[in-house]
Short mmCIF file of C-alpha atoms and ligand atoms in Angstrom, two decimals:
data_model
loop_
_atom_site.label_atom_id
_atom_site.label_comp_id
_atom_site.label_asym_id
_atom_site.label_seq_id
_atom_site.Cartn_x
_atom_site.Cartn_y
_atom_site.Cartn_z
CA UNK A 9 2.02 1.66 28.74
CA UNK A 10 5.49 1.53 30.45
CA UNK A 11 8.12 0.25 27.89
CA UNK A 12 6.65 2.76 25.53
CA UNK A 13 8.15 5.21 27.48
CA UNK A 14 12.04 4.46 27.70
CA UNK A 15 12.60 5.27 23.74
CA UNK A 16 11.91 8.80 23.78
CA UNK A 17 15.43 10.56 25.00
CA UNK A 18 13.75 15.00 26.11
CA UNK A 19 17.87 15.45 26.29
CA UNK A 20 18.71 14.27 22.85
CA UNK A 21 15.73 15.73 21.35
CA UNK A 22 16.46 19.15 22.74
CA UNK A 23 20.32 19.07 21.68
CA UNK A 24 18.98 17.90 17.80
CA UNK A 25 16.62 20.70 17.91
CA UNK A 26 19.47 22.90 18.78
CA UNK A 27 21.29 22.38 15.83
CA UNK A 28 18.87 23.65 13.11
CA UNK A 29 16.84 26.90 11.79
CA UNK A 30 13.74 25.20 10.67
CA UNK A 31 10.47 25.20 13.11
CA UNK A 32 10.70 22.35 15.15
CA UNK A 33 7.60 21.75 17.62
CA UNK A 34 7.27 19.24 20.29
CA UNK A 35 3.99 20.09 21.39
CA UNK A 36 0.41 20.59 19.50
CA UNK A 37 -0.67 23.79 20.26
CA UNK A 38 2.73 25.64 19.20
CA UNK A 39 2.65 23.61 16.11
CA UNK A 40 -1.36 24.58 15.68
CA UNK A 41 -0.32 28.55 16.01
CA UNK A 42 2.23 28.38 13.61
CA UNK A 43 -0.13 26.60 10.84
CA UNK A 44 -2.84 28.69 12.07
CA UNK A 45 -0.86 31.80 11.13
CA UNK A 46 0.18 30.18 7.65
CA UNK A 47 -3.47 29.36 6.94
CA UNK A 48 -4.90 33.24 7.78
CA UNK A 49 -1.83 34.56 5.15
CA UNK A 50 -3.61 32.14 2.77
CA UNK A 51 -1.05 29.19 2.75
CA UNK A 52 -1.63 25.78 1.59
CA UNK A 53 -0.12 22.43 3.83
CA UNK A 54 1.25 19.53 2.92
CA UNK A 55 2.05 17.34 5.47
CA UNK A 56 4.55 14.06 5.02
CA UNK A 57 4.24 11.57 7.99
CA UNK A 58 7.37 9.65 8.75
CA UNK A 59 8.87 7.04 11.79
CA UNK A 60 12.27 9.02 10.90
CA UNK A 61 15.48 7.29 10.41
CA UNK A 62 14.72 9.79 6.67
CA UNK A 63 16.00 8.00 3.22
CA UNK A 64 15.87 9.42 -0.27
CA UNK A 65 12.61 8.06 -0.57
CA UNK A 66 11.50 10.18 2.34
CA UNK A 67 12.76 13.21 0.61
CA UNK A 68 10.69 12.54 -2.68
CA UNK A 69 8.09 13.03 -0.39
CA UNK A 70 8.89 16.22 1.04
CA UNK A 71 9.96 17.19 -2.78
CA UNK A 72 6.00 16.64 -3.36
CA UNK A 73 4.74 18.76 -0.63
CA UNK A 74 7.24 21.24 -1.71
CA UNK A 75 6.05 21.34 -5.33
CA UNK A 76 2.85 21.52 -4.29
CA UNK A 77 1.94 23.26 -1.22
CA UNK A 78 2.85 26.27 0.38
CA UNK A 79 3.84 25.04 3.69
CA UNK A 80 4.91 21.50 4.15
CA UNK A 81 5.32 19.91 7.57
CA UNK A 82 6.87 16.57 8.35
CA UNK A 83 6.26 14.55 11.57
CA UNK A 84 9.09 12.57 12.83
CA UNK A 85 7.38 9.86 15.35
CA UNK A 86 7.91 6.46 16.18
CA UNK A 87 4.37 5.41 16.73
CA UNK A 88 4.61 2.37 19.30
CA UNK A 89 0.88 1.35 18.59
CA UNK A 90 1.65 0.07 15.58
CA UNK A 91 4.22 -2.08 16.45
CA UNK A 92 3.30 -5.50 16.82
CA UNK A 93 6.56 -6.78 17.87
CA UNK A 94 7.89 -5.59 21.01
CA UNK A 95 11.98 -6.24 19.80
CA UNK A 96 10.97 -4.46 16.15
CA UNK A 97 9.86 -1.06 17.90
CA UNK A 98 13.11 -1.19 20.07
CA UNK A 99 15.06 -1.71 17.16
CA UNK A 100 13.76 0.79 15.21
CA UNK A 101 16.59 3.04 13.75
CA UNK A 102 16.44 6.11 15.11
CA UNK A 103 18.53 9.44 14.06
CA UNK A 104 16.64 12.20 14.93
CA UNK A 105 19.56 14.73 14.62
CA UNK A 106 20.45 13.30 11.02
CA UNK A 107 16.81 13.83 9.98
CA UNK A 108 16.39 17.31 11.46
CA UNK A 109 19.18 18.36 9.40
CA UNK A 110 18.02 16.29 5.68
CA UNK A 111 15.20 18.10 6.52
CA UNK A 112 16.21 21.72 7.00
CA UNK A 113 18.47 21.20 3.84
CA UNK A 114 15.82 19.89 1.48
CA UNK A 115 13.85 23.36 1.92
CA UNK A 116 10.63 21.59 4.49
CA UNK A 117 9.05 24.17 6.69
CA UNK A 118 8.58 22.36 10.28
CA UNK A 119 8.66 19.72 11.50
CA UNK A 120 6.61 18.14 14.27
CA UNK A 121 8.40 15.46 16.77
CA UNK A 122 6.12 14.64 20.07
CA UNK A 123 7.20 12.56 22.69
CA UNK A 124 4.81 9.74 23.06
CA UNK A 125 3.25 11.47 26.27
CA UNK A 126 2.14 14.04 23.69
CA UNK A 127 0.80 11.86 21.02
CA UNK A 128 -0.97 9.86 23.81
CA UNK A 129 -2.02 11.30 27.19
CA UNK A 130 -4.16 8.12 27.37
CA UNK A 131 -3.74 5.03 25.12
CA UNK A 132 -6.70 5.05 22.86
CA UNK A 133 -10.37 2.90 23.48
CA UNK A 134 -10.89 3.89 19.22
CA UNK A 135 -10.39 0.70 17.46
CA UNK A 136 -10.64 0.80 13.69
CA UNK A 137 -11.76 -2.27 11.60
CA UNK A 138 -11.15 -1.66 7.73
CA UNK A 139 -12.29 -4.83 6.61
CA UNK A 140 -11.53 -6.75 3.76
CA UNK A 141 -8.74 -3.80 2.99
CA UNK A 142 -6.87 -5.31 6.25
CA UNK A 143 -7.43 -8.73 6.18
CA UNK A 144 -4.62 -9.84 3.60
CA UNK A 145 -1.05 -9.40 4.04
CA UNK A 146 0.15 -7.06 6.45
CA UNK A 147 -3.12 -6.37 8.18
CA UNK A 148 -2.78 -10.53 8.46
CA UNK A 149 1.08 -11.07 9.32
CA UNK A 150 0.96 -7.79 11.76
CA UNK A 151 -2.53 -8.09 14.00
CA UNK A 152 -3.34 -4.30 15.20
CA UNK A 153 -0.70 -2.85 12.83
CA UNK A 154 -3.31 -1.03 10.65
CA UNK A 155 -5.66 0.14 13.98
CA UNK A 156 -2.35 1.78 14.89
CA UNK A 157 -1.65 3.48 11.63
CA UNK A 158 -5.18 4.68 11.56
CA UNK A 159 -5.27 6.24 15.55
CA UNK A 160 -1.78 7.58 14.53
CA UNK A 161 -2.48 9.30 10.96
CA UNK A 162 -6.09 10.37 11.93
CA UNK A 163 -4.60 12.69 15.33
CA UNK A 164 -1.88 13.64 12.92
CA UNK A 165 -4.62 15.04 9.82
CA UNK A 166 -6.74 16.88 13.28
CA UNK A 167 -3.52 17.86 14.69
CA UNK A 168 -2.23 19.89 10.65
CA UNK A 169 -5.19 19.70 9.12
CA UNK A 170 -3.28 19.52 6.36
CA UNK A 171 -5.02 20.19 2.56
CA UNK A 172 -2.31 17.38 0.83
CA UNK A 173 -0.41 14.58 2.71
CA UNK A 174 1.35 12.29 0.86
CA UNK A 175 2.90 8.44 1.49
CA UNK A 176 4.83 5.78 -0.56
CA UNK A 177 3.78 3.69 -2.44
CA UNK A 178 6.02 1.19 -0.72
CA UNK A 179 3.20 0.79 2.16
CA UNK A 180 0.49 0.39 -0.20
CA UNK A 181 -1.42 -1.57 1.75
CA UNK A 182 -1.10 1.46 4.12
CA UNK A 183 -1.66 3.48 1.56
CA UNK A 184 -5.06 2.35 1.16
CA UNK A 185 -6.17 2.15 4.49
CA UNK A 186 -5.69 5.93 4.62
CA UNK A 187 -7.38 6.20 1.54
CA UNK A 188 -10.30 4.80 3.03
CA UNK A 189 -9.85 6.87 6.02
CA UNK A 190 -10.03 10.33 4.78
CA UNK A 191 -12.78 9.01 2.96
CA UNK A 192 -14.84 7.70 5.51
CA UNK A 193 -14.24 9.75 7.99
CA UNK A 194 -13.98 13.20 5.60
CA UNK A 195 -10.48 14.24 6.46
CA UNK A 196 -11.43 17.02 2.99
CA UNK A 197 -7.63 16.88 2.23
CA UNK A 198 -5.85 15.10 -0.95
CA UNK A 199 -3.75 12.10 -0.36
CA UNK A 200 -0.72 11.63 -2.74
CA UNK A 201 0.47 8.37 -3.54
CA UNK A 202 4.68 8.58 -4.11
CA UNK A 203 6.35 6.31 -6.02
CA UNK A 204 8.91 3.50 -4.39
CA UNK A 205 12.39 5.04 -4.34
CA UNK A 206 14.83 2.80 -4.97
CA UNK A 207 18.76 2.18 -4.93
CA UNK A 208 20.61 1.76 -7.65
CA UNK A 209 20.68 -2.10 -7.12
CA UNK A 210 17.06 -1.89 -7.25
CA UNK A 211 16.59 -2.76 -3.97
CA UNK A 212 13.85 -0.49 -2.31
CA UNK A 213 14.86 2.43 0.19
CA UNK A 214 12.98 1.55 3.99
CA UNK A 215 14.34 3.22 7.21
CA UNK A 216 14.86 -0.77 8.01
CA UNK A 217 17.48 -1.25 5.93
CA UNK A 218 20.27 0.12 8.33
CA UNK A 219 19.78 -2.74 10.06
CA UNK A 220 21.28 -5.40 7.30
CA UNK A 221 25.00 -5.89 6.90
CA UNK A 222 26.37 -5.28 3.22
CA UNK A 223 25.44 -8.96 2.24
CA UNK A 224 21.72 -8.48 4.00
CA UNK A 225 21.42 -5.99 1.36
CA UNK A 226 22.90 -8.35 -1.15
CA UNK A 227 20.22 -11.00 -0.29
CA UNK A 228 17.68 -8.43 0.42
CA UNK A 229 17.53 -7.76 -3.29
CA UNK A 230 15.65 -11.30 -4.15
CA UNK A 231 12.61 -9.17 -3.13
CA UNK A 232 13.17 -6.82 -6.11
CA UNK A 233 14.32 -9.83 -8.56
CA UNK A 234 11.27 -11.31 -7.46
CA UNK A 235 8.90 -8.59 -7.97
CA UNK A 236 10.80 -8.71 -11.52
CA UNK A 237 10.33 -12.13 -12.54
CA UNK A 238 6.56 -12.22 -11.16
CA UNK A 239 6.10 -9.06 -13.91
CA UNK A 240 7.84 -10.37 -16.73
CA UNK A 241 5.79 -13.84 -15.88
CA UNK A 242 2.16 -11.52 -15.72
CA UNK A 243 2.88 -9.72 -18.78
CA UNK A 244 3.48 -12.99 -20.77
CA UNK A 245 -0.30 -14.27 -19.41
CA UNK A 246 1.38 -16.99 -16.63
CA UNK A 247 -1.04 -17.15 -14.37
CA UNK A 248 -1.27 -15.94 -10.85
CA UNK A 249 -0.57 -19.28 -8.98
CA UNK A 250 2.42 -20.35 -11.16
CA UNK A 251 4.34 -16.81 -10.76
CA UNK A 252 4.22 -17.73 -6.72
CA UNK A 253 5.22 -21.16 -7.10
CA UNK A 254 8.13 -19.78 -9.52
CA UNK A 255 8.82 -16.76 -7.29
CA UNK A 256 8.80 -18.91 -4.15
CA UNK A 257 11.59 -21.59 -5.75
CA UNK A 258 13.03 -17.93 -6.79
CA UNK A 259 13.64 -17.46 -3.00
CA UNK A 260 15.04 -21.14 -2.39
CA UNK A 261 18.14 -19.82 -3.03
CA UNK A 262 18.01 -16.89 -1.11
CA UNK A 263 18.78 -16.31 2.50
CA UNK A 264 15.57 -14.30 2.54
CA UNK A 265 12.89 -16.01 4.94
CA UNK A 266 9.53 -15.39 2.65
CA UNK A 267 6.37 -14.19 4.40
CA UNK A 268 3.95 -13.50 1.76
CA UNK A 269 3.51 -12.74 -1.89
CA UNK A 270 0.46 -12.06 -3.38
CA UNK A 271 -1.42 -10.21 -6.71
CA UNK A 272 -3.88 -8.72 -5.63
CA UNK A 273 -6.11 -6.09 -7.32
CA UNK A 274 -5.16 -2.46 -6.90
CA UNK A 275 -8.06 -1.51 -6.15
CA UNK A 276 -8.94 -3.96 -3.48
CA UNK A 277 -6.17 -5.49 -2.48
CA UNK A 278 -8.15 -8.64 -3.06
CA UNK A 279 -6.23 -11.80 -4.65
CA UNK A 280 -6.30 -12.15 -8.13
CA UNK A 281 -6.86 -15.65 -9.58
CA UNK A 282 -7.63 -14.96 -13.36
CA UNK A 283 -5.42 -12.38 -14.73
CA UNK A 284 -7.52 -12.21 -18.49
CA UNK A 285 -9.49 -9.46 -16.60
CA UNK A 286 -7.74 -8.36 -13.55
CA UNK A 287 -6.49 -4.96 -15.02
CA UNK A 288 -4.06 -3.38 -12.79
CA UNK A 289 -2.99 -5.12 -10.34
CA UNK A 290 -0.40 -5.30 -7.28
CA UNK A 291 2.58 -7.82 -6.56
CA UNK A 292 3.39 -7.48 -2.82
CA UNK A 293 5.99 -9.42 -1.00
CA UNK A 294 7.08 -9.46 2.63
CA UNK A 295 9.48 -11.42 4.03
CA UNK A 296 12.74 -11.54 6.44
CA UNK A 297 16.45 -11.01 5.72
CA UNK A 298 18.95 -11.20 9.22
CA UNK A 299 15.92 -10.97 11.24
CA UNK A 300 14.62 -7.35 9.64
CA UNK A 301 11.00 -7.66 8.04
CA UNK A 302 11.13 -6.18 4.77
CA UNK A 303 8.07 -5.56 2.16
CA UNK A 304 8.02 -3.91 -1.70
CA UNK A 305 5.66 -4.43 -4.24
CA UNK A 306 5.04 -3.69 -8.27
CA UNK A 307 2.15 -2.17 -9.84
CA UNK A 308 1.78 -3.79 -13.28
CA UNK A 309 -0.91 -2.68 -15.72
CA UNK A 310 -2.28 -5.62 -17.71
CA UNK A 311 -4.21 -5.46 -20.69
CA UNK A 312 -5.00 -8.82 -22.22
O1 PAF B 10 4.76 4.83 7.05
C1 PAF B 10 5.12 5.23 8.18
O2 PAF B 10 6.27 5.64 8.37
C2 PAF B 10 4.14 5.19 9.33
O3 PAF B 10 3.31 4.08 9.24
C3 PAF B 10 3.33 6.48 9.49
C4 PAF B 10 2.45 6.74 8.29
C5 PAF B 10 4.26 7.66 9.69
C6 PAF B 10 2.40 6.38 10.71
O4 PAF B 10 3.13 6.17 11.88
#
């Protein structure tokens, strides 16, 4: 796996580390003392999994683990098996020092950052198939994205064995995969689902959107509007297939290259054609603003 290799700097790692208090571990087994120690003085973990390039909306997440469990450890790693796009995983923001130091100031514990030699002395055989759960939206637009997510996030819960762990509801698609995960393969720990943090425009806080000039954010906000107007069209009984015909003429106007938007059932992720009995369901869009793929989504409770 060559070009994996050129986008992990040991120099600039080692200088970030320098320049903060909090545990930071590159390797496993340090990191497995450490929570071994917290564990045998009775301490609860919360881990919060991250790519880095931190937001706001990363820190709500840390705020969780905080409130919650005694010990909270984030992971800072830019997992290249779940990129599906060669240019997207060199592009990747990354600001490890920046992070180190949200981090530290926020109150987490430790933090884990492996080099991708660490993560993976071998690249995986495991390949995970999750079904129906992956065969809409991004499992569809991003082929191997989710098997990825699920190699990553499973060494990361046997790495912390963490009791809470907790992601945004911004990947909910991702979300639910690792729902499923710790479920069918009995990770015993409590995922947390964290609300989408948002700017004040509305537009919805992703590590991605460093990469858009002040009008990318600008256009970047017909996602939002659009999440908006398919809501306000759902709650007045329109029905599934005229709130993406409006939402799509919504985006005409837009420099915003659409990729998908769907309602789909929360609990399935399944496409919802008849909304008299859907109950809650999901509005998920993805599409492309200057070349950076950007997703959100609304979870609207309807009771007709
Ligand atoms: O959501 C992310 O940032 C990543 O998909 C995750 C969960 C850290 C796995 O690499």
């Amino acid at each position: 796996m060559p070009f994996f290799h050129i986008f992990y700097d040991e120099k600039l790692t080692f200088a970030a580390i320098q320049n903060v208090l909090m545990e930071v571990f590159k390797e496993i087994f340090p990191l497995k003392s450490y929570l071994k120690e917290g564990r045998k003085s009775g301490m609860s973990i919360g881990l919060v999994p991250t790519m880095g390039a931190l937001h706001q909306g990363h820190l709500a997440l840390i705020d969780e683990s905080l409130k919650e469990a005694d010990l909270t450890v984030a992971t800072i790693f830019v997992n290249p098996t779940q990129f599906n796009n060669a240019d997207d995983l060199e592009k990747y923001p990354r600001t490890l020092e920046a992070d180190l130091k949200m981090l530290e100031q926020r109150g987490c514990h430790a933090v884990f950052v492996p080099s991708v030699e660490q993560m993976y002395p071998n690249l995986p055989e495991l390949q995970f198939n999750f079904g129906k759960l992956e065969s809409v939206m991004e499992g569809a637009f991003r082929p191997g994205h989710f098997n990825g997510v699920g190699v990553v996030v499973s060494k990361l819960f046997n790495i912390v064995q963490p009791d809470y762990a907790y992601f945004g509801q911004k990947d909910l698609q991702q979300y639910m995969i690792v729902n499923r995960l710790v479920d069918d393969l009995s990770f015993g720990l409590q995922l947390r689902r964290v609300p989408i943090y948002r700017e004040d425009d509305g537009l919805a806080m992703s590590s991605r959107n460093r990469r858009l000039s002040e009008d990318g954010k600008k256009q970047a906000l017909a996602l939002y509007k659009s999440l908006q107007l398919a809501e306000t069209m759902l709650k007045a009984g329109d029905s599934p297939a005229d709130v993406q015909v409006a939402v799509e003429k919504l985006f005409d106007s837009h420099e915003v290259k659409i990729e998908y938007i769907e309602i789909v059932g929360l609990d399935t992720l399944e496409p919802v054609k008849n909304i008299s009995d859907a109950g809650t369901v999901a509005v998920c869009v993805a599409g492309y603003v200057e070349d950076v793929r950007l997703i959100d989504n609304v979870i609207i409770k309807l009771d007709f």
